[in-house]
PDB file of C-alpha atoms in Angstrom:
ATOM      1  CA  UNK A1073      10.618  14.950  13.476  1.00 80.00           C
ATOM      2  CA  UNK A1074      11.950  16.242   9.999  1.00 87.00           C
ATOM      3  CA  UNK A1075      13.293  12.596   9.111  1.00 86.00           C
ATOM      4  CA  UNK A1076       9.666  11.620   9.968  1.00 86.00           C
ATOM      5  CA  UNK A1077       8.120  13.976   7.533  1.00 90.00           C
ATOM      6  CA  UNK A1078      10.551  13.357   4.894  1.00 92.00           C
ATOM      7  CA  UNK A1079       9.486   9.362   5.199  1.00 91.00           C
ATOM      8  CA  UNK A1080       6.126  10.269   5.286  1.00 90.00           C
ATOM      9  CA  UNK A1081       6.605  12.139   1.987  1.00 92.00           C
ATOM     10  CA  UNK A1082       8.478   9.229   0.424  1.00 94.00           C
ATOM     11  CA  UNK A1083       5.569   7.214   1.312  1.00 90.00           C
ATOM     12  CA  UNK A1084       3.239   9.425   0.017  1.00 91.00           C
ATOM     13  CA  UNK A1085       4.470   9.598  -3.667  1.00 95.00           C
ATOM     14  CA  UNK A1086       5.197   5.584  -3.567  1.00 95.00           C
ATOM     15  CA  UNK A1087       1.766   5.338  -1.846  1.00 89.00           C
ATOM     16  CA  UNK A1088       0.722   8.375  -4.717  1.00 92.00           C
ATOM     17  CA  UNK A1089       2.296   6.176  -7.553  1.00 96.00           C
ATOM     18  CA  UNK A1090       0.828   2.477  -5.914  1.00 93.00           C
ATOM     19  CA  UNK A1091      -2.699   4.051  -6.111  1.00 90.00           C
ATOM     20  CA  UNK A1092      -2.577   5.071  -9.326  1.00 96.00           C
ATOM     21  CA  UNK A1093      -1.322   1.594 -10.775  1.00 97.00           C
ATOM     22  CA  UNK A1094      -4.513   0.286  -8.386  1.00 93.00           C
ATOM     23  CA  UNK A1095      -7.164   2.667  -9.652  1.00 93.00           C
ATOM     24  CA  UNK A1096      -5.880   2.539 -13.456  1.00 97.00           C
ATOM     25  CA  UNK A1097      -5.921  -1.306 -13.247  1.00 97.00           C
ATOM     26  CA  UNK A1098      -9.041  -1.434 -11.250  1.00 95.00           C
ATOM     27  CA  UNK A1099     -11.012   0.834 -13.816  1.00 97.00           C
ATOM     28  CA  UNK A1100      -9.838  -0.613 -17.006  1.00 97.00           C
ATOM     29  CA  UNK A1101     -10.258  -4.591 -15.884  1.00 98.00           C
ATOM     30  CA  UNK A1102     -14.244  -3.349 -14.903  1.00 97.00           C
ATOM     31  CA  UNK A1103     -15.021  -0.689 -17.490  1.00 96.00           C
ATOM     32  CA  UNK A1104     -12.868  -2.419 -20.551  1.00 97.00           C
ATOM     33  CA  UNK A1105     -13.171  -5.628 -19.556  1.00 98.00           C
ATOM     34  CA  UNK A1106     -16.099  -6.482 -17.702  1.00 97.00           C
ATOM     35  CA  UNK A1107     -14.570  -7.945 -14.665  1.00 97.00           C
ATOM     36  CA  UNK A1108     -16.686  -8.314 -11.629  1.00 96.00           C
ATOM     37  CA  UNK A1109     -15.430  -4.985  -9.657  1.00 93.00           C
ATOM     38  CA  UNK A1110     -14.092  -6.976  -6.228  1.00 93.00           C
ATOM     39  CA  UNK A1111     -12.191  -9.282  -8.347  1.00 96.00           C
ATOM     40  CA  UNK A1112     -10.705  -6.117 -10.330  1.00 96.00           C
ATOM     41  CA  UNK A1113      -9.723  -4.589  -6.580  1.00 91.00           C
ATOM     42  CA  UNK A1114      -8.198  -7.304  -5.678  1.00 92.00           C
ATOM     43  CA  UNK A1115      -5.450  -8.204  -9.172  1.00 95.00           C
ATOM     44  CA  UNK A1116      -5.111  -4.362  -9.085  1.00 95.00           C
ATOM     45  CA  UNK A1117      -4.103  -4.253  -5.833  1.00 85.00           C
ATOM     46  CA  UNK A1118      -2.236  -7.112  -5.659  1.00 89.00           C
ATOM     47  CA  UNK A1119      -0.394  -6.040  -8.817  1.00 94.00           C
ATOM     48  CA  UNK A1120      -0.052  -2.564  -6.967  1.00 92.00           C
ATOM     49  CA  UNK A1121       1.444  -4.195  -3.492  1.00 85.00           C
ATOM     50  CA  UNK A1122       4.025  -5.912  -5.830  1.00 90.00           C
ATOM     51  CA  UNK A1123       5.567  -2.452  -7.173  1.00 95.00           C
ATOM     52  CA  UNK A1124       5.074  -1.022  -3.719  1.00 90.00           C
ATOM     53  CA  UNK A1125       7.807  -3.384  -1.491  1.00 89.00           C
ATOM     54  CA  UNK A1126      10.054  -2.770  -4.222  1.00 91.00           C
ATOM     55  CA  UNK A1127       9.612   0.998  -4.029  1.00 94.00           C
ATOM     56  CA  UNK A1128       8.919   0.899  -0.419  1.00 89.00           C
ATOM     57  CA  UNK A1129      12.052  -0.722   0.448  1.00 87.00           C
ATOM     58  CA  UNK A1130      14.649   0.875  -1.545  1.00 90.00           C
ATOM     59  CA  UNK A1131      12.885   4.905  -1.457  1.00 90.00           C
ATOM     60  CA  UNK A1132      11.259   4.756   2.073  1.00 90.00           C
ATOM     61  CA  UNK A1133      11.880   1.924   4.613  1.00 86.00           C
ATOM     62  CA  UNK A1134      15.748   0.875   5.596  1.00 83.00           C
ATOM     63  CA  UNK A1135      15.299  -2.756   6.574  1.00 79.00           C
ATOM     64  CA  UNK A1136      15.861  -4.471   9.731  1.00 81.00           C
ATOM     65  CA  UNK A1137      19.244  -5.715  10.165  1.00 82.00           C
ATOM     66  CA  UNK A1138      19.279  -9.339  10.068  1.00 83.00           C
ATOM     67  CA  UNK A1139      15.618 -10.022   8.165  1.00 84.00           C
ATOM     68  CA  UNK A1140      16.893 -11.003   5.153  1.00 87.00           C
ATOM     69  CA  UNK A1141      14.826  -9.929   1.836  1.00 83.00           C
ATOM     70  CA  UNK A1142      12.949 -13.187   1.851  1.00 87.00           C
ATOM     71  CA  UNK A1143      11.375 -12.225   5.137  1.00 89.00           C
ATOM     72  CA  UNK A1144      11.030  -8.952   4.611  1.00 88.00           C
ATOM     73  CA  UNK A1145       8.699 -10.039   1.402  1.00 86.00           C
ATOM     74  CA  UNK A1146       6.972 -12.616   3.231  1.00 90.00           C
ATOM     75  CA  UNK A1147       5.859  -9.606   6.388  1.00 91.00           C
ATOM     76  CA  UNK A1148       5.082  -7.330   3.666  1.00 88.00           C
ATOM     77  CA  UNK A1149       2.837  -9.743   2.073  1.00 87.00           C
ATOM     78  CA  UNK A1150       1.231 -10.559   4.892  1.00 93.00           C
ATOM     79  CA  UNK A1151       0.277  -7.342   6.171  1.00 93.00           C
ATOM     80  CA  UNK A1152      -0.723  -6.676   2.392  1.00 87.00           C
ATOM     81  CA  UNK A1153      -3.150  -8.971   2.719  1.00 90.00           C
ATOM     82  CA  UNK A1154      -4.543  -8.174   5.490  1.00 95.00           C
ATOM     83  CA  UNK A1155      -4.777  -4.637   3.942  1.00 90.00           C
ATOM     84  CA  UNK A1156      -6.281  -6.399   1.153  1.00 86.00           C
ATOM     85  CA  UNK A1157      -8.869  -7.720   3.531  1.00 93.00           C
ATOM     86  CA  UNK A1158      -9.338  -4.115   4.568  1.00 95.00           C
ATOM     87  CA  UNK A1159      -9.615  -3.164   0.794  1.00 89.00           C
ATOM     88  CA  UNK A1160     -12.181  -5.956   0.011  1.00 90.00           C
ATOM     89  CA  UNK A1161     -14.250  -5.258   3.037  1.00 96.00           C
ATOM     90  CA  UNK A1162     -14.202  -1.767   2.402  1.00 96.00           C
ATOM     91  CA  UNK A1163     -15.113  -1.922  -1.053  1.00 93.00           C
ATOM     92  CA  UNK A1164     -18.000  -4.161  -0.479  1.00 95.00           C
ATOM     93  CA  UNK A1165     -19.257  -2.042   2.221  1.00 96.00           C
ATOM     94  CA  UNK A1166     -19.266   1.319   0.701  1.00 96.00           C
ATOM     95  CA  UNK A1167     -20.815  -0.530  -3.027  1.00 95.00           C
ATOM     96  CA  UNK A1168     -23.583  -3.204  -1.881  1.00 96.00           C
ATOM     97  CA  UNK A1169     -23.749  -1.664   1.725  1.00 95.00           C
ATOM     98  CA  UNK A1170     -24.395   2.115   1.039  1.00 96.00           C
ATOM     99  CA  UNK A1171     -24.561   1.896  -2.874  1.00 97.00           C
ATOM    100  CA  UNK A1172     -21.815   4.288  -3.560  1.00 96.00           C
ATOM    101  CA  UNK A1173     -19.631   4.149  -7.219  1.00 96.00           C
ATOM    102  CA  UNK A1174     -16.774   1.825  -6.696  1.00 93.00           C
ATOM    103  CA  UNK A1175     -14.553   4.542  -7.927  1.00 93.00           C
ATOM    104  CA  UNK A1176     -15.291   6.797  -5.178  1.00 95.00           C
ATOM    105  CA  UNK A1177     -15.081   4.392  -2.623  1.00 95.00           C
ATOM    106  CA  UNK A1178     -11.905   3.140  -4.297  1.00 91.00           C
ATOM    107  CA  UNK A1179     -10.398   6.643  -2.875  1.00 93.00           C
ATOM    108  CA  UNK A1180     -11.821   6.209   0.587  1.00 94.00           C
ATOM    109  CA  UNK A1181     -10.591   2.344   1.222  1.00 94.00           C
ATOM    110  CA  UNK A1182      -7.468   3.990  -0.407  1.00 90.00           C
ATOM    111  CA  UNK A1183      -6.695   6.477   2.578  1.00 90.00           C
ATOM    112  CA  UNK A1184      -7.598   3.748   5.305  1.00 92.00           C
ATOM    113  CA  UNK A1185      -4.919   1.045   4.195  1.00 91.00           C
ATOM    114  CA  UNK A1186      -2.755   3.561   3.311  1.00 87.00           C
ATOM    115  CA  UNK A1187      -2.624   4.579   7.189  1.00 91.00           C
ATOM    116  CA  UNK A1188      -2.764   1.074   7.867  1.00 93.00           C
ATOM    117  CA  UNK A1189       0.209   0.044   5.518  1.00 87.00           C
ATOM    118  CA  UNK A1190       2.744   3.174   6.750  1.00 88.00           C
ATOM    119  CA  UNK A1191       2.147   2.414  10.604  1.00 92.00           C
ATOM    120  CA  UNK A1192       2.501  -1.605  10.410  1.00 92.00           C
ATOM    121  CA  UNK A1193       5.202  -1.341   7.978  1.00 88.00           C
ATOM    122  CA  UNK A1194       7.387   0.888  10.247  1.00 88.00           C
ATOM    123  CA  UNK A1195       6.454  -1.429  13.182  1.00 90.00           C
ATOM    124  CA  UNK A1196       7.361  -4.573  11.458  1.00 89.00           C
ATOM    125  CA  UNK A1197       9.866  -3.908   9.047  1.00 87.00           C
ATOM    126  CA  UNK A1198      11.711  -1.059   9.888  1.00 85.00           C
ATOM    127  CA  UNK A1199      14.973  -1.001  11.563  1.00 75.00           C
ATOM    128  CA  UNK A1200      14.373   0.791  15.073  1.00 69.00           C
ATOM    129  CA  UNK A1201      16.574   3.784  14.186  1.00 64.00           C
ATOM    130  CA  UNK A1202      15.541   3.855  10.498  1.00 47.00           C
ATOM    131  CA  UNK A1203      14.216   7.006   9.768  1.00 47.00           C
ATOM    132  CA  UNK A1204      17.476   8.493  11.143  1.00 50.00           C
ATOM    133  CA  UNK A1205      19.418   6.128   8.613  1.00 53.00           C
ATOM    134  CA  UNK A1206      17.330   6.986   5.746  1.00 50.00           C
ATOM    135  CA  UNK A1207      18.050  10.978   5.724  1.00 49.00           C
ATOM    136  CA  UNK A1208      21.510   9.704   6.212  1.00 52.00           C
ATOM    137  CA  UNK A1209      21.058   8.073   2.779  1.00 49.00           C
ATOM    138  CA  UNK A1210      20.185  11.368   0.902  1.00 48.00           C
TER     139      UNK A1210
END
């Protein structure tokens, strides 16, 4: 249970880091730039998933043995997008839907694909006894 908290950490100051490359790029594309606010979610967090895997998978996760890196990328991309779709969908929601700032809901999408991203990642890409490996690491 320790090993699981001290992932969940790791995650949570790449996730910490992520967000703050998403919400900086988000904000200054619409606010500096004028750039329709679902097109800014989704370059920001596409530029944010990017600097994730690589943090991800040399802080947090210990890859599966045998899924080589080109894999790896290609699972972690999918599952970002489909916690892009979550983003998107969120986003819209909680701005056309309920008419709330996009900054604000930016937080709230946040901490949904951020629950999202941990679980599926340690389903899909983790090696089974991973989190024991990782404190190994330390």
């Amino acid at each position: 249970m320790k090993r699981l908290m001290i992932q969940i950490v790791k995650f949570g100051i790449v996730g910490g880091l992520s967000f703050c490359i998403d919400y900086g790029i988000l904000w200054l594309l619409t606010e500096l730039f004028g750039v329709w606010y679902l097109l800014s979610a989704c370059i920001s967090f596409t530029v944010s998933v990017i600097f994730n895997y690589v943090a991800s998978m040399r802080h947090v996760f210990r890859a599966r043995e045998g899924l080589s890196a080109g894999k790896q990328f290609i699972i972690f991309v999918g599952l970002s997008i489909v916690g892009l779709g979550l983003n998107e969908l969120g986003m819209y929601l909680m701005v056309d839907t309920v008419q709330m700032h996009y900054m604000v809901a930016k937080i709230l999408v946040t901490a949904v694909v951020m629950i999202f991203n941990f679980v599926t990642r340690k389903i899909f890409l983790e090696e089974h006894n991973a989190t024991q490996k990782n404190a190994e690491r330390q």
